[in-house]
Amino acid sequence: MKIKQCESPQNIDKFLADQLVESINENPTINLGLPTGGTYTPFYQTSVDRLKQTNTDTSSIKTFNLDRYYNQSIKDHSSFEAFMHRHFFEPLSLEKSQTHFPYFNSDDDYGLYDTIIDDAGGLDIILLGIGVNGHIAFNEPGTPFNSKTHKVALTSSTIETNKSFFNPKEDVPTEAVTMGISTILNAKKVILVAKGFSKANAVYDMMNHRIHESVPSTALRLHENVEVYVDEAAGSLI
Ligand code: GLP
């Protein structure tokens, strides 16, 4: 696990946006595992700008989102699908066939997401944030490291933290569907970004806690190609 502490969160976004442009130019059919959330919102903006400025061809990339809320309409403003449309898919005019979410009709079918990813050739790069409790995607503490895409009950701390993305009258969903830890570990390259003091403990534990399912992010230490980018605040305990 390589860790880089950057002076400002904006420097992380700019650096990773340039990396994305480079990666797509090197491999125009790249498969990207993509997150939602506050950490990456400015990254998407910067990436769209850079991709457009450089006339990078994104017509053959494929995206696979990490997770989505269970039983939520994709039309809801707070849905992860709507987030991705606003921040990345629409500005780049990606075709629907290029974008993927773990969305199936039956609870037994979520594992199919792993098959679809494998059939596409696997994830070349997966971008991750981290929850204050050490979750990655929506894999909460206690998730088995060999898990594939599955349905989860969210912890009260995650529900509380994610309230800010919903309008006050809306209920925050309590369940989600997420790529599993093994889905994530199967990616060829993993990039994790953490910003702000609220993530400092989670970053410390990811690097120092014994590798154990009680801290899902410690699974990343089992992967040989992980890059972690933190701003000064998120890296303040390491
Ligand atoms: C959310 C998402 C994760 C995200 C994390 C941090 O619950 N499921 O994929 O990385 O929590 O979110 P944020 O970037 O808003 O802090």
Short mmCIF file of C-alpha atoms and ligand atoms in Angstrom, two decimals:
data_model
loop_
_atom_site.label_atom_id
_atom_site.label_comp_id
_atom_site.label_asym_id
_atom_site.label_seq_id
_atom_site.Cartn_x
_atom_site.Cartn_y
_atom_site.Cartn_z
CA MET A 1 0.00 0.00 0.00
CA LYS A 2 1.55 3.28 -1.11
CA ILE A 3 0.33 6.36 0.71
CA LYS A 4 0.71 9.94 -0.48
CA GLN A 5 -0.19 12.94 1.64
CA CYS A 6 -1.13 15.94 -0.49
CA GLU A 7 -1.12 19.59 0.55
CA SER A 8 -4.71 20.17 -0.40
CA PRO A 9 -7.74 18.11 -1.40
CA GLN A 10 -7.79 19.96 -4.73
CA ASN A 11 -4.29 18.68 -5.50
CA ILE A 12 -5.57 15.13 -5.08
CA ASP A 13 -8.46 15.77 -7.48
CA LYS A 14 -6.21 17.35 -10.11
CA PHE A 15 -3.60 14.61 -9.86
CA LEU A 16 -6.17 11.82 -10.13
CA ALA A 17 -8.02 13.53 -12.97
CA ASP A 18 -4.75 13.66 -14.93
CA GLN A 19 -4.14 9.99 -14.10
CA LEU A 20 -7.61 9.15 -15.39
CA VAL A 21 -7.01 10.96 -18.68
CA GLU A 22 -3.70 9.12 -19.07
CA SER A 23 -5.24 5.75 -18.21
CA ILE A 24 -8.09 6.16 -20.71
CA ASN A 25 -5.67 7.25 -23.45
CA GLU A 26 -3.52 4.20 -22.75
CA ASN A 27 -6.54 1.89 -22.62
CA PRO A 28 -9.64 3.32 -24.35
CA THR A 29 -11.69 0.25 -23.29
CA ILE A 30 -10.78 0.61 -19.62
CA ASN A 31 -13.16 -0.77 -16.97
CA LEU A 32 -13.54 1.64 -14.05
CA GLY A 33 -15.00 0.89 -10.62
CA LEU A 34 -16.53 4.20 -9.48
CA PRO A 35 -17.72 5.61 -6.15
CA THR A 36 -20.22 8.26 -5.17
CA GLY A 37 -20.01 10.60 -2.19
CA GLY A 38 -18.60 13.93 -1.15
CA THR A 39 -14.94 12.92 -1.42
CA TYR A 40 -15.16 12.37 -5.16
CA THR A 41 -17.64 15.07 -6.24
CA PRO A 42 -14.92 17.63 -7.11
CA PHE A 43 -12.83 14.89 -8.73
CA TYR A 44 -15.63 14.17 -11.20
CA GLN A 45 -15.91 17.86 -12.08
CA THR A 46 -12.15 18.17 -12.60
CA SER A 47 -12.02 14.92 -14.58
CA VAL A 48 -14.84 15.94 -16.91
CA ASP A 49 -13.04 19.25 -17.57
CA ARG A 50 -9.70 17.54 -18.23
CA LEU A 51 -11.23 14.83 -20.42
CA LYS A 52 -12.95 17.46 -22.52
CA GLN A 53 -9.92 19.77 -22.74
CA THR A 54 -7.80 16.86 -23.97
CA ASN A 55 -10.47 15.53 -26.36
CA THR A 56 -10.12 12.15 -24.73
CA ASP A 57 -12.35 9.52 -26.32
CA THR A 58 -14.57 8.04 -23.61
CA SER A 59 -16.93 6.25 -25.98
CA SER A 60 -15.54 2.79 -25.16
CA ILE A 61 -14.88 3.04 -21.43
CA LYS A 62 -17.09 1.03 -19.10
CA THR A 63 -18.08 2.10 -15.60
CA PHE A 64 -19.19 -0.13 -12.73
CA ASN A 65 -20.50 1.66 -9.68
CA LEU A 66 -19.52 0.29 -6.29
CA ASP A 67 -22.91 0.35 -4.71
CA ARG A 68 -26.45 1.69 -4.62
CA TYR A 69 -29.22 2.01 -2.07
CA TYR A 70 -31.67 -0.86 -2.01
CA ASN A 71 -35.26 -0.19 -3.00
CA GLN A 72 -34.70 3.38 -4.09
CA SER A 73 -35.90 4.79 -7.39
CA ILE A 74 -33.02 5.66 -9.68
CA LYS A 75 -34.92 8.88 -10.39
CA ASP A 76 -34.52 10.14 -6.79
CA HIS A 77 -32.10 13.06 -6.67
CA SER A 78 -30.24 11.31 -3.84
CA SER A 79 -29.82 8.00 -5.70
CA PHE A 80 -26.29 7.05 -6.68
CA GLU A 81 -27.50 6.64 -10.27
CA ALA A 82 -28.73 10.26 -10.31
CA PHE A 83 -25.43 11.40 -8.74
CA MET A 84 -23.41 9.68 -11.46
CA HIS A 85 -25.65 11.06 -14.23
CA ARG A 86 -25.22 14.60 -12.94
CA HIS A 87 -21.51 14.48 -12.29
CA PHE A 88 -20.03 12.13 -14.89
CA PHE A 89 -22.28 10.25 -17.33
CA GLU A 90 -24.26 13.16 -18.73
CA PRO A 91 -21.38 15.65 -19.08
CA LEU A 92 -19.41 12.99 -20.97
CA SER A 93 -22.45 11.73 -22.94
CA LEU A 94 -21.78 8.15 -21.91
CA GLU A 95 -24.22 5.62 -23.38
CA LYS A 96 -26.36 3.66 -20.94
CA SER A 97 -24.66 0.47 -22.17
CA GLN A 98 -21.33 1.82 -20.87
CA THR A 99 -22.53 2.24 -17.29
CA HIS A 100 -23.37 -0.43 -14.73
CA PHE A 101 -24.89 -0.66 -11.26
CA PRO A 102 -25.59 -3.67 -9.04
CA TYR A 103 -29.27 -3.62 -9.98
CA PHE A 104 -31.10 -6.93 -10.32
CA ASN A 105 -34.64 -8.15 -9.84
CA SER A 106 -34.02 -10.75 -7.19
CA ASP A 107 -31.90 -10.71 -4.04
CA ASP A 108 -30.30 -13.96 -5.18
CA ASP A 109 -28.96 -12.36 -8.34
CA TYR A 110 -26.55 -9.76 -6.96
CA GLY A 111 -23.59 -12.08 -7.43
CA LEU A 112 -24.23 -11.71 -11.16
CA TYR A 113 -22.60 -8.29 -10.95
CA ASP A 114 -19.26 -10.05 -10.34
CA THR A 115 -19.87 -12.25 -13.39
CA ILE A 116 -20.68 -9.23 -15.54
CA ILE A 117 -17.49 -7.51 -14.34
CA ASP A 118 -15.42 -10.66 -14.98
CA ASP A 119 -16.95 -11.13 -18.44
CA ALA A 120 -16.03 -7.52 -19.26
CA GLY A 121 -12.40 -8.39 -18.43
CA GLY A 122 -12.33 -7.29 -14.78
CA LEU A 123 -11.88 -3.87 -13.25
CA ASP A 124 -8.69 -2.12 -14.36
CA ILE A 125 -8.93 0.60 -11.74
CA ILE A 126 -11.29 0.93 -8.80
CA LEU A 127 -11.67 4.25 -6.97
CA LEU A 128 -12.68 4.06 -3.33
CA GLY A 129 -13.51 6.42 -0.52
CA ILE A 130 -13.61 5.31 3.08
CA GLY A 131 -16.35 5.51 5.70
CA VAL A 132 -15.60 6.91 9.15
CA ASN A 133 -16.08 3.35 10.47
CA GLY A 134 -13.61 1.93 7.94
CA HIS A 135 -16.17 0.74 5.41
CA ILE A 136 -15.23 0.52 1.74
CA ALA A 137 -18.06 0.76 -0.78
CA PHE A 138 -20.90 -0.29 1.57
CA ASN A 139 -18.99 -3.17 3.16
CA GLU A 140 -19.61 -2.50 6.82
CA PRO A 141 -17.45 -3.89 9.68
CA GLY A 142 -17.79 -7.66 9.87
CA THR A 143 -18.18 -8.23 6.11
CA PRO A 144 -16.29 -11.38 5.07
CA PHE A 145 -13.23 -10.70 2.95
CA ASN A 146 -14.40 -13.32 0.43
CA SER A 147 -17.71 -11.54 -0.17
CA LYS A 148 -18.99 -10.83 -3.66
CA THR A 149 -21.69 -8.30 -4.54
CA HIS A 150 -24.43 -8.58 -1.93
CA LYS A 151 -27.19 -6.82 -0.04
CA VAL A 152 -26.29 -5.16 3.27
CA ALA A 153 -27.99 -3.59 6.27
CA LEU A 154 -26.29 -0.24 6.84
CA THR A 155 -24.99 0.66 10.29
CA SER A 156 -26.59 3.54 12.14
CA SER A 157 -23.36 5.54 11.86
CA THR A 158 -23.39 5.20 8.05
CA ILE A 159 -27.07 6.13 7.86
CA GLU A 160 -26.43 9.16 10.07
CA THR A 161 -23.36 10.28 8.05
CA ASN A 162 -25.14 9.96 4.72
CA LYS A 163 -28.16 12.00 5.86
CA SER A 164 -26.49 15.11 4.47
CA PHE A 165 -27.11 13.83 0.92
CA PHE A 166 -30.88 13.68 1.47
CA ASN A 167 -33.36 16.45 1.94
CA PRO A 168 -34.60 16.61 5.55
CA LYS A 169 -38.04 15.18 4.73
CA GLU A 170 -36.60 12.11 3.01
CA ASP A 171 -35.86 8.87 4.85
CA VAL A 172 -32.32 7.63 4.36
CA PRO A 173 -32.45 4.04 3.07
CA THR A 174 -31.25 1.50 5.62
CA GLU A 175 -30.17 -1.16 3.13
CA ALA A 176 -27.90 -1.17 0.12
CA VAL A 177 -26.35 -3.42 -2.50
CA THR A 178 -22.57 -3.29 -2.70
CA MET A 179 -19.64 -4.88 -4.44
CA GLY A 180 -18.06 -7.26 -1.93
CA ILE A 181 -14.55 -7.11 -0.53
CA SER A 182 -13.41 -9.82 -2.93
CA THR A 183 -14.97 -7.92 -5.87
CA ILE A 184 -12.83 -4.94 -4.84
CA LEU A 185 -9.68 -7.00 -4.28
CA ASN A 186 -10.05 -8.50 -7.77
CA ALA A 187 -9.47 -5.08 -9.38
CA LYS A 188 -6.04 -4.71 -10.97
CA LYS A 189 -5.40 -1.37 -9.27
CA VAL A 190 -7.06 0.21 -6.23
CA ILE A 191 -7.03 3.93 -5.49
CA LEU A 192 -8.43 5.17 -2.17
CA VAL A 193 -8.95 8.82 -1.31
CA ALA A 194 -9.65 10.27 2.14
CA LYS A 195 -10.17 13.94 2.93
CA GLY A 196 -10.79 15.79 6.20
CA PHE A 197 -10.29 15.18 9.93
CA SER A 198 -13.37 12.98 10.14
CA LYS A 199 -11.46 10.32 8.18
CA ALA A 200 -8.18 10.50 10.14
CA ASN A 201 -9.02 7.59 12.46
CA ALA A 202 -10.26 5.46 9.59
CA VAL A 203 -7.03 6.07 7.66
CA TYR A 204 -4.94 5.24 10.74
CA ASP A 205 -6.84 1.98 11.30
CA MET A 206 -6.65 0.99 7.64
CA MET A 207 -2.86 1.15 7.89
CA ASN A 208 -2.25 -0.03 11.43
CA HIS A 209 -5.09 -2.22 12.70
CA ARG A 210 -4.43 -5.92 12.27
CA ILE A 211 -5.88 -7.18 9.01
CA HIS A 212 -9.33 -8.21 10.16
CA GLU A 213 -12.95 -8.18 9.02
CA SER A 214 -13.86 -5.80 11.86
CA VAL A 215 -12.07 -3.08 9.83
CA PRO A 216 -13.03 -3.71 6.19
CA SER A 217 -10.41 -1.34 4.76
CA THR A 218 -7.58 -3.46 6.22
CA ALA A 219 -8.38 -5.99 3.46
CA LEU A 220 -6.72 -3.59 1.04
CA ARG A 221 -3.34 -4.44 2.62
CA LEU A 222 -3.76 -7.87 0.99
CA HIS A 223 -3.71 -6.27 -2.48
CA GLU A 224 -0.38 -5.60 -4.16
CA ASN A 225 -1.36 -2.47 -6.12
CA VAL A 226 -3.04 0.05 -3.83
CA GLU A 227 -2.46 3.80 -3.83
CA VAL A 228 -3.89 5.92 -1.01
CA TYR A 229 -4.20 9.69 -1.30
CA VAL A 230 -4.93 11.75 1.81
CA ASP A 231 -5.01 15.45 2.51
CA GLU A 232 -3.19 16.84 5.56
CA ALA A 233 -6.23 16.44 7.82
CA ALA A 234 -7.07 12.86 6.85
CA GLY A 235 -3.40 11.90 7.17
CA SER A 236 -2.88 13.71 10.47
CA LEU A 237 -2.67 10.55 12.60
CA ILE A 238 -0.26 8.53 10.42
C1 GLP B 1 -20.45 6.03 1.42
C2 GLP B 1 -20.20 5.16 0.16
C3 GLP B 1 -18.76 4.88 -0.01
C4 GLP B 1 -18.00 6.17 0.23
C5 GLP B 1 -18.04 6.48 1.68
C6 GLP B 1 -17.51 7.85 2.01
O1 GLP B 1 -21.36 5.50 2.30
N1 GLP B 1 -20.94 3.96 0.05
O2 GLP B 1 -18.50 4.35 -1.28
O3 GLP B 1 -16.66 6.00 -0.11
O4 GLP B 1 -19.32 6.27 2.22
O5 GLP B 1 -18.34 8.87 1.55
P1 GLP B 1 -17.91 10.37 1.47
O6 GLP B 1 -16.98 10.50 0.33
O7 GLP B 1 -19.19 11.13 1.24
O8 GLP B 1 -17.27 10.70 2.77
#
